[in-house]
PDB file of C-alpha atoms and ligand atoms in Angstrom:
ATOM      1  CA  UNK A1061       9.665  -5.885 -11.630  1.00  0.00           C
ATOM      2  CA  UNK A1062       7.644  -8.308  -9.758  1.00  0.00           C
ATOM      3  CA  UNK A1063       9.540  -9.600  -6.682  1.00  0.00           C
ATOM      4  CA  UNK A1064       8.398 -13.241  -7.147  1.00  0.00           C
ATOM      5  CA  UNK A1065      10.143 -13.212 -10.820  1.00  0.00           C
ATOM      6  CA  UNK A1066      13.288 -11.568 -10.258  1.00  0.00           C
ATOM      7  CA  UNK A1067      16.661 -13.061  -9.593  1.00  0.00           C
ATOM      8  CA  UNK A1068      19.103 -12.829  -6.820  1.00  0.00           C
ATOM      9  CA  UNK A1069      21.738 -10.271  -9.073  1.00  0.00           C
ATOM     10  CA  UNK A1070      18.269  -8.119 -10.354  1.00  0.00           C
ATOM     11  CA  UNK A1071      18.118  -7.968  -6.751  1.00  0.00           C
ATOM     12  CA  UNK A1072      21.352  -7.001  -5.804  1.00  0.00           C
ATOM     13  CA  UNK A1073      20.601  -4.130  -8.486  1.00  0.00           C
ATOM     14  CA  UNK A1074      17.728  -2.820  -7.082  1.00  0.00           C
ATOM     15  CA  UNK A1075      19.203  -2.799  -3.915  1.00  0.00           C
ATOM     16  CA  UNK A1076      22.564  -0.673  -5.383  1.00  0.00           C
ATOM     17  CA  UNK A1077      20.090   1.332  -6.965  1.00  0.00           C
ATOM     18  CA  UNK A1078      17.830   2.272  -4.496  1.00  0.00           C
ATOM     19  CA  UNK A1079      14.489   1.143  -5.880  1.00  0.00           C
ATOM     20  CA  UNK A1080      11.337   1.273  -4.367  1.00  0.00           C
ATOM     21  CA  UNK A1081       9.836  -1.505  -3.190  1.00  0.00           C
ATOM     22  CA  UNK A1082       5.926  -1.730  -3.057  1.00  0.00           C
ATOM     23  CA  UNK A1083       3.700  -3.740  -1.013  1.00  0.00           C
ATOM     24  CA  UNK A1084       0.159  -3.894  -2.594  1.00  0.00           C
ATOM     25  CA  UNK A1085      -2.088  -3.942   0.673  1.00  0.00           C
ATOM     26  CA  UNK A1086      -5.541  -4.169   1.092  1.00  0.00           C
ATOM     27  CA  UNK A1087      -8.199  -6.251   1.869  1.00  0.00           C
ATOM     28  CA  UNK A1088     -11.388  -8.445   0.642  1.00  0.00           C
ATOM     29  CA  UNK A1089     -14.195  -7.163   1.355  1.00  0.00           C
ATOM     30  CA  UNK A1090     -17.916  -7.057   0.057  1.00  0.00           C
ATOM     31  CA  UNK A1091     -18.534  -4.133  -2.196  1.00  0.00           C
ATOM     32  CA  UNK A1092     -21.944  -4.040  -3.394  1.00  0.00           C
ATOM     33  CA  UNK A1093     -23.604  -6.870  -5.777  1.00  0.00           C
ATOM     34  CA  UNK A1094     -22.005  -5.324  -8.722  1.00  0.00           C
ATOM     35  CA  UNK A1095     -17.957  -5.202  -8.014  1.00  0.00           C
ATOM     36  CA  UNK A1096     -15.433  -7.986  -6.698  1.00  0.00           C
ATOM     37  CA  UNK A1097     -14.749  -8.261  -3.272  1.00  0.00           C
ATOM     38  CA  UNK A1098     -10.958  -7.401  -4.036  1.00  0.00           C
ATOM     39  CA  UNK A1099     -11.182  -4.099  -5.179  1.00  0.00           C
ATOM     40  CA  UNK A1100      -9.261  -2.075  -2.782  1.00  0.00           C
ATOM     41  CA  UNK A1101      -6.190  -4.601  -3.385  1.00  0.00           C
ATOM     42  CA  UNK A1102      -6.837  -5.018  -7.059  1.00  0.00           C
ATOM     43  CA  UNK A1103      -6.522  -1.157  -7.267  1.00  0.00           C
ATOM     44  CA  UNK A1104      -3.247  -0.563  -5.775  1.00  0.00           C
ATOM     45  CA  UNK A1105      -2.052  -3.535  -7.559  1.00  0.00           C
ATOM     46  CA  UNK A1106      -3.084  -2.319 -11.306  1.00  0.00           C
ATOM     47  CA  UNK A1107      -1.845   0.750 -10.346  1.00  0.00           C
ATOM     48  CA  UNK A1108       1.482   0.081  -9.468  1.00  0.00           C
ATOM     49  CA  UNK A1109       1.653  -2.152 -12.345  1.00  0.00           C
ATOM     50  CA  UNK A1110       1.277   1.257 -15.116  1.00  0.00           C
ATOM     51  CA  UNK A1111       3.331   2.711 -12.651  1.00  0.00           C
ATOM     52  CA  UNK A1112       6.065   0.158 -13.299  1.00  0.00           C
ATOM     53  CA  UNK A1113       6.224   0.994 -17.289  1.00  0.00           C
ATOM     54  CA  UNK A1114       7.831   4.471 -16.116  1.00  0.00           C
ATOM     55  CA  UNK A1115       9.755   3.658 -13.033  1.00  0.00           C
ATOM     56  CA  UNK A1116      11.847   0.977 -11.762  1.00  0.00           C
ATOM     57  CA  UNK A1117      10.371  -0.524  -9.057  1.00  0.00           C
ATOM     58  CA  UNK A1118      10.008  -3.995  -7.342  1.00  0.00           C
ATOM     59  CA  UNK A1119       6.190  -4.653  -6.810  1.00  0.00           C
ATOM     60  CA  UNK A1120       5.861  -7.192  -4.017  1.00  0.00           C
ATOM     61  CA  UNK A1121       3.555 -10.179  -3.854  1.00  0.00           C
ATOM     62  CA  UNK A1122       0.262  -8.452  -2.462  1.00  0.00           C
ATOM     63  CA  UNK A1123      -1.440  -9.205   0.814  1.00  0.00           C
ATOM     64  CA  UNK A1124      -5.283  -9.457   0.412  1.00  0.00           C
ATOM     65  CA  UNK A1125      -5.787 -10.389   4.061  1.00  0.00           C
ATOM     66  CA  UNK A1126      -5.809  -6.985   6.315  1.00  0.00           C
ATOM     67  CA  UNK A1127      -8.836  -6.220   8.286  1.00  0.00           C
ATOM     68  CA  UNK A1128     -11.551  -5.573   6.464  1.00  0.00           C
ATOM     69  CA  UNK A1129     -13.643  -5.009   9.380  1.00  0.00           C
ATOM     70  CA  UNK A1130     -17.912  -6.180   9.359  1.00  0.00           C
ATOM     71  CA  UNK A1131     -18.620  -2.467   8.996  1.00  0.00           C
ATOM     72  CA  UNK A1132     -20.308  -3.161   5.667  1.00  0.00           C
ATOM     73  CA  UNK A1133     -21.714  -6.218   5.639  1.00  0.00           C
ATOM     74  CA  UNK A1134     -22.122  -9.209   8.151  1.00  0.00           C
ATOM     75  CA  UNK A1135     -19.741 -11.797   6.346  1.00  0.00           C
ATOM     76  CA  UNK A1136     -22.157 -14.622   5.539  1.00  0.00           C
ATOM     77  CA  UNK A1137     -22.299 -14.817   2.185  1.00  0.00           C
ATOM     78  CA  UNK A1138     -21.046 -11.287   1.189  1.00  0.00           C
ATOM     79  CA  UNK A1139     -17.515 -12.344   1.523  1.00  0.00           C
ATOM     80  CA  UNK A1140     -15.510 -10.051   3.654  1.00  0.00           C
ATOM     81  CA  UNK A1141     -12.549 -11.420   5.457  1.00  0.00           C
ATOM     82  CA  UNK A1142     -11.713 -10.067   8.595  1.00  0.00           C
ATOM     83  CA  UNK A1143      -8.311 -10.755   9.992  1.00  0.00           C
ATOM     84  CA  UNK A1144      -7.648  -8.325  12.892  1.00  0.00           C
ATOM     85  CA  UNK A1145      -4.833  -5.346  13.728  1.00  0.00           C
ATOM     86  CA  UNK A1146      -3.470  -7.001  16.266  1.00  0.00           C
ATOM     87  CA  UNK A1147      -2.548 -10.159  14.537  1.00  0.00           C
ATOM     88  CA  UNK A1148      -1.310  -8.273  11.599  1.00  0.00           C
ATOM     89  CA  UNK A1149       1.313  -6.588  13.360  1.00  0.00           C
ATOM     90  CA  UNK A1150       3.487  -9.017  13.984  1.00  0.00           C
ATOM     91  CA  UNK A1151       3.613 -10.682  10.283  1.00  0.00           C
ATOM     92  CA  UNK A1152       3.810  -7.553   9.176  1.00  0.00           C
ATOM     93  CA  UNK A1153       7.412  -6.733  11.582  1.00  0.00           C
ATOM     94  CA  UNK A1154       8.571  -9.947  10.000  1.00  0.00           C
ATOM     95  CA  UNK A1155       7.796  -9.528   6.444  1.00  0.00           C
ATOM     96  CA  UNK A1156       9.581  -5.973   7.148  1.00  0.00           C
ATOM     97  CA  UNK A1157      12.626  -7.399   9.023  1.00  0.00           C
ATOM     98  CA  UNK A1158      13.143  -9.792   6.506  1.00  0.00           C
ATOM     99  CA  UNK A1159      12.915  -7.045   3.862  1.00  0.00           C
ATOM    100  CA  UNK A1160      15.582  -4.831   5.526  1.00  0.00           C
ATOM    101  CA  UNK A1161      17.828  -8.210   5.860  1.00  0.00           C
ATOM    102  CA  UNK A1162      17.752  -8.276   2.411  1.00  0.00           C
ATOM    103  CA  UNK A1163      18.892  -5.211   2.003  1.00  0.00           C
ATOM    104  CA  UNK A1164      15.734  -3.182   0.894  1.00  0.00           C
ATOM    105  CA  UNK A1165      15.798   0.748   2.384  1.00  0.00           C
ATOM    106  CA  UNK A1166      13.055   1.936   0.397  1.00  0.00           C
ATOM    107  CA  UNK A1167      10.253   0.030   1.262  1.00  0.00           C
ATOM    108  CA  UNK A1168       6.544   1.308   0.713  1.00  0.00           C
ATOM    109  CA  UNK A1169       3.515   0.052   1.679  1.00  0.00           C
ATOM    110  CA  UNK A1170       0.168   1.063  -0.498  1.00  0.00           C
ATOM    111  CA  UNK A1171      -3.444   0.713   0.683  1.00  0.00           C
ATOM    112  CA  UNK A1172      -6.654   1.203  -0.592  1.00  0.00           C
ATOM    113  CA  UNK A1173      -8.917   0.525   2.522  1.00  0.00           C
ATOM    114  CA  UNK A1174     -10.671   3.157   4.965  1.00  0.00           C
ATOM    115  CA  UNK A1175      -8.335   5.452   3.990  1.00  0.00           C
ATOM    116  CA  UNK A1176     -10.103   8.460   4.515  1.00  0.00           C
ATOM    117  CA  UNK A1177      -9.259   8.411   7.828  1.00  0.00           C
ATOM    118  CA  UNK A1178      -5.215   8.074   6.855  1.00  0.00           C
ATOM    119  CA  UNK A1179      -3.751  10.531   9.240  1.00  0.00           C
ATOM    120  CA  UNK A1180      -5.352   9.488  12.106  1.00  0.00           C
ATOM    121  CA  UNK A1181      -5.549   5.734  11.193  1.00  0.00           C
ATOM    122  CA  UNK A1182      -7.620   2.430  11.222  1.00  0.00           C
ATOM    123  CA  UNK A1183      -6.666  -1.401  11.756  1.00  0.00           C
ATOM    124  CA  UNK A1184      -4.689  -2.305   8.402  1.00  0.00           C
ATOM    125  CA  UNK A1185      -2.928   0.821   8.063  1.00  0.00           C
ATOM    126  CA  UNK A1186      -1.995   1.185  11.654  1.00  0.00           C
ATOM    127  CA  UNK A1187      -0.885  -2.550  12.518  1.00  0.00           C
ATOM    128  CA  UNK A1188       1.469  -2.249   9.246  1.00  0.00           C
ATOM    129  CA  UNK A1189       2.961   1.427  10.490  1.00  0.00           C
ATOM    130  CA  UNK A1190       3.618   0.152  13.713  1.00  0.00           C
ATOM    131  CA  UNK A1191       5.423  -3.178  12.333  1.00  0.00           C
ATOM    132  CA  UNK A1192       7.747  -0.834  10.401  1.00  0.00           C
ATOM    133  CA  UNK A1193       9.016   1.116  13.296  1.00  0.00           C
ATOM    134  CA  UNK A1194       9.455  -2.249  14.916  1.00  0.00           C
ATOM    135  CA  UNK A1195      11.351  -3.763  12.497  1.00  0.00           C
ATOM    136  CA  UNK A1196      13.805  -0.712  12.065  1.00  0.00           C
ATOM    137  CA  UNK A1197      14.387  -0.449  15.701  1.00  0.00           C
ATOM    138  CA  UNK A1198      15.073  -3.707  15.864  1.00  0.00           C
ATOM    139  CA  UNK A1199      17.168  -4.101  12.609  1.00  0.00           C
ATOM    140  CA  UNK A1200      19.377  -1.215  14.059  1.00  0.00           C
ATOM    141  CA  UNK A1201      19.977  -3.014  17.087  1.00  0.00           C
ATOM    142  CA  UNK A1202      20.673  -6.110  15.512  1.00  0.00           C
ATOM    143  CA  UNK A1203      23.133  -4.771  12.724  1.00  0.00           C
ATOM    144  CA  UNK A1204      24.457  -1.679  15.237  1.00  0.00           C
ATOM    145  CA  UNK A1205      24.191  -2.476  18.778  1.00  0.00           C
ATOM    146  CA  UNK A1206      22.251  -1.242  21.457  1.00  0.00           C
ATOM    147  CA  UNK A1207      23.182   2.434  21.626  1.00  0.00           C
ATOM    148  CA  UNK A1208      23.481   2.848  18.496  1.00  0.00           C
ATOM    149  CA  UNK A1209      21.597   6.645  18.030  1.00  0.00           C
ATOM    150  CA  UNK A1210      23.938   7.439  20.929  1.00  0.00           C
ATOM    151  CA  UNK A1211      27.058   6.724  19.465  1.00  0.00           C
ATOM    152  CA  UNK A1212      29.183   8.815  18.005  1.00  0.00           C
ATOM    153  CA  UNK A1213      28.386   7.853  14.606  1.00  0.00           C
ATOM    154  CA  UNK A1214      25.168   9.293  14.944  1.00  0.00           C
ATOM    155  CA  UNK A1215      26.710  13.421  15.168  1.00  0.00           C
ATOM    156  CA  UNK A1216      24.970  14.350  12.300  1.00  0.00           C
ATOM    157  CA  UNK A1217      21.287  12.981  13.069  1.00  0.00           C
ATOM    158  CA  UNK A1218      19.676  16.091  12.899  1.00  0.00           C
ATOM    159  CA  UNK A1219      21.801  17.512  10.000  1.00  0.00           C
ATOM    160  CA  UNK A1220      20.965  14.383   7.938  1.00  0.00           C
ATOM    161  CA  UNK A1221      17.543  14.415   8.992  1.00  0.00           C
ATOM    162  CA  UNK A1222      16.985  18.340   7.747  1.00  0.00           C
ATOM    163  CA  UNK A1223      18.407  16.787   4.266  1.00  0.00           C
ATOM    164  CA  UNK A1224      15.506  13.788   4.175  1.00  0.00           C
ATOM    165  CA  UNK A1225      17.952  11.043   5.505  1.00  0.00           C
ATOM    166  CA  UNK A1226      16.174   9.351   8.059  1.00  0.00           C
ATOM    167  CA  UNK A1227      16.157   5.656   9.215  1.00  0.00           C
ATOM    168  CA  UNK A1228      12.975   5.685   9.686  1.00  0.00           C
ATOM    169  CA  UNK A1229      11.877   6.232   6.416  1.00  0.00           C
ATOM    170  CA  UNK A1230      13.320   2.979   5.085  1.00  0.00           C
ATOM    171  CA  UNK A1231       9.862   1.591   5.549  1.00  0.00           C
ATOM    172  CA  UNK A1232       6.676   3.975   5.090  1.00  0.00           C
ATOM    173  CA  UNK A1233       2.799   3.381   4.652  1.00  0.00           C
ATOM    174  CA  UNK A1234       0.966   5.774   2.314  1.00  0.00           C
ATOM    175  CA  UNK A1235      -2.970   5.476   1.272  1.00  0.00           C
ATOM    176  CA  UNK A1236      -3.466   5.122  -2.854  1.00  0.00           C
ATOM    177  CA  UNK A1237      -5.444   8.274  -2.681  1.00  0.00           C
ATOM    178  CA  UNK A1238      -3.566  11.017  -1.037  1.00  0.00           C
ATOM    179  CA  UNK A1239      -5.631  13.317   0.703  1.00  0.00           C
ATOM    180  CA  UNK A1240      -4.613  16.025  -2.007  1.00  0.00           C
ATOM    181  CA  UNK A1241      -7.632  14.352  -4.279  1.00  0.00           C
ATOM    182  CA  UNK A1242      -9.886  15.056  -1.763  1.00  0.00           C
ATOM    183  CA  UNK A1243     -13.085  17.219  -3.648  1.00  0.00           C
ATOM    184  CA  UNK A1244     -10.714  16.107  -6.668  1.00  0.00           C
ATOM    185  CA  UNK A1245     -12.319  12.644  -7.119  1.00  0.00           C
ATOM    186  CA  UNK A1246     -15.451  10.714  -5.396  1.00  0.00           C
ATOM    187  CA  UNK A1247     -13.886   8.961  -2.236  1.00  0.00           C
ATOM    188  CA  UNK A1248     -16.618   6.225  -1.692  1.00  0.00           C
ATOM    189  CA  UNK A1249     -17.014   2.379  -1.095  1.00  0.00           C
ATOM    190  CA  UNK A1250     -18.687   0.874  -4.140  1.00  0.00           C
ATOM    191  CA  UNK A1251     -19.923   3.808  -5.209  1.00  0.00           C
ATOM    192  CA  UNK A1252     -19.413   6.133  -8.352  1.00  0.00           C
ATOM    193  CA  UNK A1253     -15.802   6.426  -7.692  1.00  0.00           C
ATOM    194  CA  UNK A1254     -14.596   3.002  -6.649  1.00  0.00           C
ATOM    195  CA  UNK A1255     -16.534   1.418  -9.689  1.00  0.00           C
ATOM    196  CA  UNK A1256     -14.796   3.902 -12.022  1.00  0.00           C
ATOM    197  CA  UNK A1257     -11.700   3.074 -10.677  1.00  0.00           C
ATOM    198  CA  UNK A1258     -12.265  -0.483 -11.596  1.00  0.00           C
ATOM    199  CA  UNK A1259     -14.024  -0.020 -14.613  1.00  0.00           C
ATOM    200  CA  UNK A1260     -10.911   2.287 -15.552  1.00  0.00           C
ATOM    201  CA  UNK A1261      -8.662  -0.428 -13.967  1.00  0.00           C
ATOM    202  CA  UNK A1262     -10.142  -3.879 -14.087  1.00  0.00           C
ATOM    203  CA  UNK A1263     -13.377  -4.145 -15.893  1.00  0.00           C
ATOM    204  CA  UNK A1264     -13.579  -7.623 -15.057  1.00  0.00           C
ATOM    205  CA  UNK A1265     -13.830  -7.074 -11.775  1.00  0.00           C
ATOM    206  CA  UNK A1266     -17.359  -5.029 -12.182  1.00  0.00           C
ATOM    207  CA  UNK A1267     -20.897  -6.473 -13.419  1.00  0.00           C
ATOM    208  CA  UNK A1268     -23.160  -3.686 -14.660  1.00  0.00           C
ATOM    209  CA  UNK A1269     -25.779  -6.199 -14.958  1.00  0.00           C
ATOM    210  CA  UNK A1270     -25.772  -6.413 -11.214  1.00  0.00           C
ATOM    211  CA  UNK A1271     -26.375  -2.991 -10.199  1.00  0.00           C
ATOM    212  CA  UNK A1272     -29.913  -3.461 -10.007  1.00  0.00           C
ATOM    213  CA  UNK A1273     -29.177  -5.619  -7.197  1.00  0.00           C
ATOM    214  CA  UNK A1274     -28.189  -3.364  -4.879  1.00  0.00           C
ATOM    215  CA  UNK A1275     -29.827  -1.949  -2.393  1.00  0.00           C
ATOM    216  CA  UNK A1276     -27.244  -0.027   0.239  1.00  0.00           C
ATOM    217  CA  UNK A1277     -27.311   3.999   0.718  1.00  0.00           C
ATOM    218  CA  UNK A1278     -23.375   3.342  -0.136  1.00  0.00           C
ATOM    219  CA  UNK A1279     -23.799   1.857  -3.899  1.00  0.00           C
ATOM    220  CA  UNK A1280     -26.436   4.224  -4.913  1.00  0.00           C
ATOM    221  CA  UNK A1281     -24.270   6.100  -7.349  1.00  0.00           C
ATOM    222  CA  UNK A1282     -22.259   3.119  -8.984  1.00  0.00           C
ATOM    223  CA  UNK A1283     -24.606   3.278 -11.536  1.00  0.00           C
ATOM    224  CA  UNK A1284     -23.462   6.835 -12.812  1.00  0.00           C
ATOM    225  CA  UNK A1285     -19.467   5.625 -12.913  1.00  0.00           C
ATOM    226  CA  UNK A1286     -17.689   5.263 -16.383  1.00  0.00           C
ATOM    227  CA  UNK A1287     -13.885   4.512 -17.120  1.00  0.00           C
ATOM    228  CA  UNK A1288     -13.493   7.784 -18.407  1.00  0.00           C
ATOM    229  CA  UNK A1289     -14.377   9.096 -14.459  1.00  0.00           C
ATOM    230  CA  UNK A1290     -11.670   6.176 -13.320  1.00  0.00           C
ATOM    231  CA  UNK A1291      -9.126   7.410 -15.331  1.00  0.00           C
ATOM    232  CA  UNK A1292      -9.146  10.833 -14.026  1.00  0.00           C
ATOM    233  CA  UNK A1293      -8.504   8.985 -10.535  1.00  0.00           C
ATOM    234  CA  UNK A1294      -5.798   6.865 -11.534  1.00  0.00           C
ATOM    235  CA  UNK A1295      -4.056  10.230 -13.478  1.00  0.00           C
ATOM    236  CA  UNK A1296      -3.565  11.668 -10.013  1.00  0.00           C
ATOM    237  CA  UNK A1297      -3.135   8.424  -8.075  1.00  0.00           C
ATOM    238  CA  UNK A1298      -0.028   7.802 -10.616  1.00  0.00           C
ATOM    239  CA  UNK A1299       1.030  11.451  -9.753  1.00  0.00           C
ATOM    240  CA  UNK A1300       0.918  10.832  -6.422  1.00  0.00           C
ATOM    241  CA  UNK A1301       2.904   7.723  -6.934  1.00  0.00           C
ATOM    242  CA  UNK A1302       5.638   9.499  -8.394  1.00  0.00           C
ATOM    243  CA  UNK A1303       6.152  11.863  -5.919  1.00  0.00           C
ATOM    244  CA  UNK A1304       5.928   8.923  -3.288  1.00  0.00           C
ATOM    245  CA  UNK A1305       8.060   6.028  -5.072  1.00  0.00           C
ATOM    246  CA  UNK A1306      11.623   7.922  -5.370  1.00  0.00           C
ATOM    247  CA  UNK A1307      15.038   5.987  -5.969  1.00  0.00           C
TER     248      UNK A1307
HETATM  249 ZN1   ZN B2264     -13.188  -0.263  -1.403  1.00  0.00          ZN
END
């Protein structure tokens, strides 16, 4: 269900029940004459919505506005929107903290954006993992007290925690393509594999007309992509979802 159109007992249901809840995140950025600067947003979004016709899940509102970063392009007139790491943290710990208030412990954040380098880390992904530690230590605190992995409560930490129950889990950031499709599927930007993802996705988001227009080493091969290609991707992009998106 989208978040925006659900109501507050729907809500109290998903919360009984344990759904995940899923934060479409991305960015705008350029991406070659031919495709729409959202696609890395657009394709976590469209993704989660087939997702949604098998699972029950609460798909957040999504936020366009990570850092996008002038790697690609200089912004002037290509579009990109760069809003930085560092001031994405903190709206980030909010929008987390007030998630957890609610009652969410299942929260996931998705991202389509430089995720290639996922393990290690880059602005978006890395301002939104550190907000979610934030916000759980500091939702513990609030609701338990300080001391409250000391306490006696606590005994069974590390038996809970070799069982999957951990805390800190209650918020998590994953990439939409797991590293597992590496050599599986064409990791690119605005190349053969991002177009077929939004040809496969969001056709309206791509201009074949346009790809004459390009002239960057990185959109070289959009001409070659087909929705056939981008549904491959989004086959194991939805497994991957449903081994990440668990009630
Ligand atoms: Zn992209």
């Amino acid at each position: 269900m989208r978040y925006e159109l659900m109501l507050p007992h729907q809500i109290r249901k998903a919360i009984e029940e344990n759904w995940p809840v899923a934060l479409p995140l991305g960015v705008l950025e350029y991406h070659g004459e031919h495709m729409a600067v959202g696609m890395d947003t657009l394709a976590v979004i469209k993704t989660l919505e087939l997702f949604e016709k098998e699972r029950d899940i609460v798909i957040l509102p999504p936020f366009y506005y990570g850092a996008a970063s002038y790697a690609v392009a200089p912004p002037e007139g290509s579009g990109s929107v760069q809003v930085g790491g560092p001031v994405l943290a903190p709206f980030a710990e909010e929008l987390f903290y007030g998630l957890l208030r609610i009652g969410f412990r299942n929260i996931h954040a998705i991202i389509h954006h430089q995720t290639e380098n996922f393990v290690a880390g880059m602005p978006t992904d890395l301002a939104f993992k550190t907000a979610g530690r934030q916000a759980i230590f500091r939702f513990l605190e609030k609701e338990r007290g300080e001391g409250w992995w000391g306490s006696d409560k606590m005994v069974d930490y590390y038996a809970g925690h070799a069982q999957g129950e951990n805390v800190f889990n209650w918020v998590q950031v994953h990439p939409l393509m797991p590293a597992a499709m590496n050599g599986k599927y064409p990791f690119d930007h605005a190349g053969i594999g991002e177009t077929s993802l939004m040809l496969a996705l969001c056709p309206e988001a791509v201009d074949a007309g346009r790809f004459t227009d390009n002239t960057s080493w990185y959109t070289k091969s959009a001409p070659e992509a087909s929705a056939e290609l981008g549904k491959k991707g989004v086959a194991m992009i939805l497994d991957h979802l449903r081994a990440t998106l668990r009630g």
